[in-house]
Amino acid sequence: MAVFIDGCFWHGCPYHYVRPRSRAGFWAAKLASNVARDRRQTLALEELGWSVVRVWEHEVRDDLPVAVARVQAAVDGCPGVREAWRVVRVEVVDIGTDQERRYLEALRDAAMTRTEEGRRITEKRRLPQP
């Protein structure tokens, strides 16, 4: 069993990744590199027979019992794998309104992509509780 706790900024959390306002090229390359490494590590470990669970830092911070339950389910052989999405690039759409376009890829398959558009995320905020 391999359990990773991924930082929202460093690993492209779709809920909390905050696009830096300076050195955009450097940070874009760093983010893409981190996501590519996460993908390589995950796929290589799974190919070797490991179960891989990736937990976001916000899950540990905001809802630890749920994060622990996901790890325990994987230990018990019921991983309930859900596809993990990662922000891989962010473009400014309109500086005046802080609109941005976020490009996401599935962790296990870079060919699975989606695009979201909205206001720039500026802080790590808690997810709405169900």
mmCIF file of C-alpha atoms in Angstrom:
data_model
loop_
_atom_site.group_PDB
_atom_site.id
_atom_site.type_symbol
_atom_site.label_atom_id
_atom_site.label_comp_id
_atom_site.label_asym_id
_atom_site.label_seq_id
_atom_site.Cartn_x
_atom_site.Cartn_y
_atom_site.Cartn_z
ATOM 1 C CA MET A 1 0.000 0.000 0.000
ATOM 2 C CA ALA A 2 1.364 3.408 -0.965
ATOM 3 C CA VAL A 3 -0.402 6.448 0.477
ATOM 4 C CA PHE A 4 0.490 9.902 -0.787
ATOM 5 C CA ILE A 5 -0.738 13.129 0.759
ATOM 6 C CA ASP A 6 -0.498 15.663 -2.045
ATOM 7 C CA GLY A 7 -0.283 19.389 -1.392
ATOM 8 C CA CYS A 8 -2.969 21.356 -3.199
ATOM 9 C CA PHE A 9 -0.546 23.905 -4.690
ATOM 10 C CA TRP A 10 2.278 21.558 -5.642
ATOM 11 C CA HIS A 11 0.128 18.846 -7.214
ATOM 12 C CA GLY A 12 -2.654 20.813 -8.957
ATOM 13 C CA CYS A 13 -5.712 20.308 -6.756
ATOM 14 C CA PRO A 14 -8.781 21.122 -8.874
ATOM 15 C CA TYR A 15 -10.425 22.824 -5.876
ATOM 16 C CA HIS A 16 -7.539 24.748 -4.334
ATOM 17 C CA TYR A 17 -4.713 25.288 -6.803
ATOM 18 C CA VAL A 18 -3.848 28.999 -6.756
ATOM 19 C CA ARG A 19 -2.182 30.331 -9.897
ATOM 20 C CA PRO A 20 0.838 32.445 -8.927
ATOM 21 C CA ARG A 21 0.796 35.975 -10.309
ATOM 22 C CA SER A 22 4.565 36.174 -10.823
ATOM 23 C CA ARG A 23 6.994 33.934 -12.721
ATOM 24 C CA ALA A 24 4.061 32.312 -14.506
ATOM 25 C CA GLY A 25 6.226 30.330 -16.914
ATOM 26 C CA PHE A 26 8.364 28.851 -14.160
ATOM 27 C CA TRP A 27 5.367 27.808 -12.064
ATOM 28 C CA ALA A 28 3.471 26.403 -15.055
ATOM 29 C CA ALA A 29 6.438 24.171 -15.929
ATOM 30 C CA LYS A 30 6.855 23.138 -12.277
ATOM 31 C CA LEU A 31 3.181 22.179 -11.987
ATOM 32 C CA ALA A 32 3.248 20.172 -15.229
ATOM 33 C CA SER A 33 6.410 18.403 -14.069
ATOM 34 C CA ASN A 34 4.896 17.532 -10.673
ATOM 35 C CA VAL A 35 1.718 16.141 -12.245
ATOM 36 C CA ALA A 36 3.733 14.087 -14.746
ATOM 37 C CA ARG A 37 5.827 12.677 -11.878
ATOM 38 C CA ASP A 38 2.683 11.840 -9.870
ATOM 39 C CA ARG A 39 1.326 9.976 -12.894
ATOM 40 C CA ARG A 40 4.576 8.043 -13.474
ATOM 41 C CA GLN A 41 4.848 7.086 -9.786
ATOM 42 C CA THR A 42 1.228 5.997 -9.524
ATOM 43 C CA LEU A 43 1.257 3.899 -12.694
ATOM 44 C CA ALA A 44 4.653 2.322 -11.930
ATOM 45 C CA LEU A 45 3.587 1.316 -8.411
ATOM 46 C CA GLU A 46 0.268 -0.079 -9.639
ATOM 47 C CA GLU A 47 2.088 -2.052 -12.339
ATOM 48 C CA LEU A 48 4.219 -3.606 -9.579
ATOM 49 C CA GLY A 49 1.052 -4.648 -7.732
ATOM 50 C CA TRP A 50 0.886 -1.862 -5.165
ATOM 51 C CA SER A 51 -2.396 -0.235 -4.203
ATOM 52 C CA VAL A 52 -2.012 3.527 -4.486
ATOM 53 C CA VAL A 53 -4.162 5.982 -2.570
ATOM 54 C CA ARG A 54 -3.660 9.701 -3.115
ATOM 55 C CA VAL A 55 -5.208 12.056 -0.586
ATOM 56 C CA TRP A 56 -5.297 15.846 -0.920
ATOM 57 C CA GLU A 57 -3.960 17.976 1.916
ATOM 58 C CA HIS A 58 -7.389 19.636 2.196
ATOM 59 C CA GLU A 59 -9.000 16.231 2.805
ATOM 60 C CA VAL A 60 -6.628 15.593 5.707
ATOM 61 C CA ARG A 61 -7.154 19.111 7.055
ATOM 62 C CA ASP A 62 -10.928 19.394 6.538
ATOM 63 C CA ASP A 63 -12.277 15.850 6.829
ATOM 64 C CA LEU A 64 -9.688 13.487 8.269
ATOM 65 C CA PRO A 65 -12.162 10.663 9.090
ATOM 66 C CA VAL A 66 -13.203 10.450 5.425
ATOM 67 C CA ALA A 67 -9.580 10.408 4.248
ATOM 68 C CA VAL A 68 -8.734 7.684 6.769
ATOM 69 C CA ALA A 69 -11.783 5.677 5.677
ATOM 70 C CA ARG A 70 -10.589 5.802 2.039
ATOM 71 C CA VAL A 71 -7.182 4.479 3.042
ATOM 72 C CA GLN A 72 -8.759 1.794 5.238
ATOM 73 C CA ALA A 73 -11.056 0.712 2.389
ATOM 74 C CA ALA A 74 -7.996 0.281 0.157
ATOM 75 C CA VAL A 75 -6.244 -1.736 2.876
ATOM 76 C CA ASP A 76 -9.368 -3.919 3.147
ATOM 77 C CA GLY A 77 -9.262 -4.546 -0.609
ATOM 78 C CA CYS A 78 -12.146 -2.243 -1.543
ATOM 79 C CA PRO A 79 -10.283 0.690 -3.051
ATOM 80 C CA GLY A 80 -13.264 2.300 -4.785
ATOM 81 C CA VAL A 81 -10.824 4.009 -7.144
ATOM 82 C CA ARG A 82 -12.130 7.313 -8.350
ATOM 83 C CA GLU A 83 -10.315 9.180 -11.042
ATOM 84 C CA ALA A 84 -8.139 11.919 -9.634
ATOM 85 C CA TRP A 85 -8.050 15.130 -11.647
ATOM 86 C CA ARG A 86 -5.090 17.513 -11.657
ATOM 87 C CA VAL A 87 -4.764 21.096 -12.829
ATOM 88 C CA VAL A 88 -1.950 21.108 -15.378
ATOM 89 C CA ARG A 89 -2.207 24.652 -16.736
ATOM 90 C CA VAL A 90 -4.051 27.891 -16.047
ATOM 91 C CA GLU A 91 -4.558 30.776 -18.485
ATOM 92 C CA VAL A 92 -5.746 34.264 -17.676
ATOM 93 C CA VAL A 93 -8.930 34.986 -19.639
ATOM 94 C CA ASP A 94 -9.639 38.505 -18.349
ATOM 95 C CA ILE A 95 -7.362 40.302 -15.906
ATOM 96 C CA GLY A 96 -10.036 42.863 -15.021
ATOM 97 C CA THR A 97 -12.509 40.270 -13.758
ATOM 98 C CA ASP A 98 -9.922 37.715 -12.599
ATOM 99 C CA GLN A 99 -11.366 35.123 -15.003
ATOM 100 C CA GLU A 100 -9.144 32.140 -15.735
ATOM 101 C CA ARG A 101 -9.315 28.934 -17.733
ATOM 102 C CA ARG A 102 -8.039 25.798 -15.978
ATOM 103 C CA TYR A 103 -6.890 22.755 -17.932
ATOM 104 C CA LEU A 104 -7.162 19.451 -16.075
ATOM 105 C CA GLU A 105 -5.950 15.939 -16.789
ATOM 106 C CA ALA A 106 -6.866 12.642 -15.204
ATOM 107 C CA LEU A 107 -4.028 11.406 -13.021
ATOM 108 C CA ARG A 108 -3.870 7.934 -14.584
ATOM 109 C CA ASP A 109 -4.531 8.967 -18.201
ATOM 110 C CA ALA A 110 -3.224 12.252 -19.628
ATOM 111 C CA ALA A 111 -5.519 11.788 -22.639
ATOM 112 C CA MET A 112 -8.561 12.307 -20.382
ATOM 113 C CA THR A 113 -8.906 16.082 -20.166
ATOM 114 C CA ARG A 114 -11.400 18.732 -19.219
ATOM 115 C CA THR A 115 -11.451 22.521 -19.103
ATOM 116 C CA GLU A 116 -13.081 24.786 -16.525
ATOM 117 C CA GLU A 117 -13.526 28.521 -16.583
ATOM 118 C CA GLY A 118 -14.238 30.812 -13.673
ATOM 119 C CA ARG A 119 -12.897 33.426 -11.280
ATOM 120 C CA ARG A 120 -9.349 33.043 -10.047
ATOM 121 C CA ILE A 121 -9.082 31.010 -6.863
ATOM 122 C CA THR A 122 -7.198 33.181 -4.394
ATOM 123 C CA GLU A 123 -7.192 31.173 -1.186
ATOM 124 C CA LYS A 124 -7.364 27.678 0.145
ATOM 125 C CA ARG A 125 -10.957 27.494 1.196
ATOM 126 C CA ARG A 126 -12.898 24.676 2.713
ATOM 127 C CA LEU A 127 -15.107 22.610 0.475
ATOM 128 C CA PRO A 128 -18.848 22.942 1.074
ATOM 129 C CA GLN A 129 -20.091 20.299 3.485
ATOM 130 C CA PRO A 130 -22.840 17.986 2.122
#
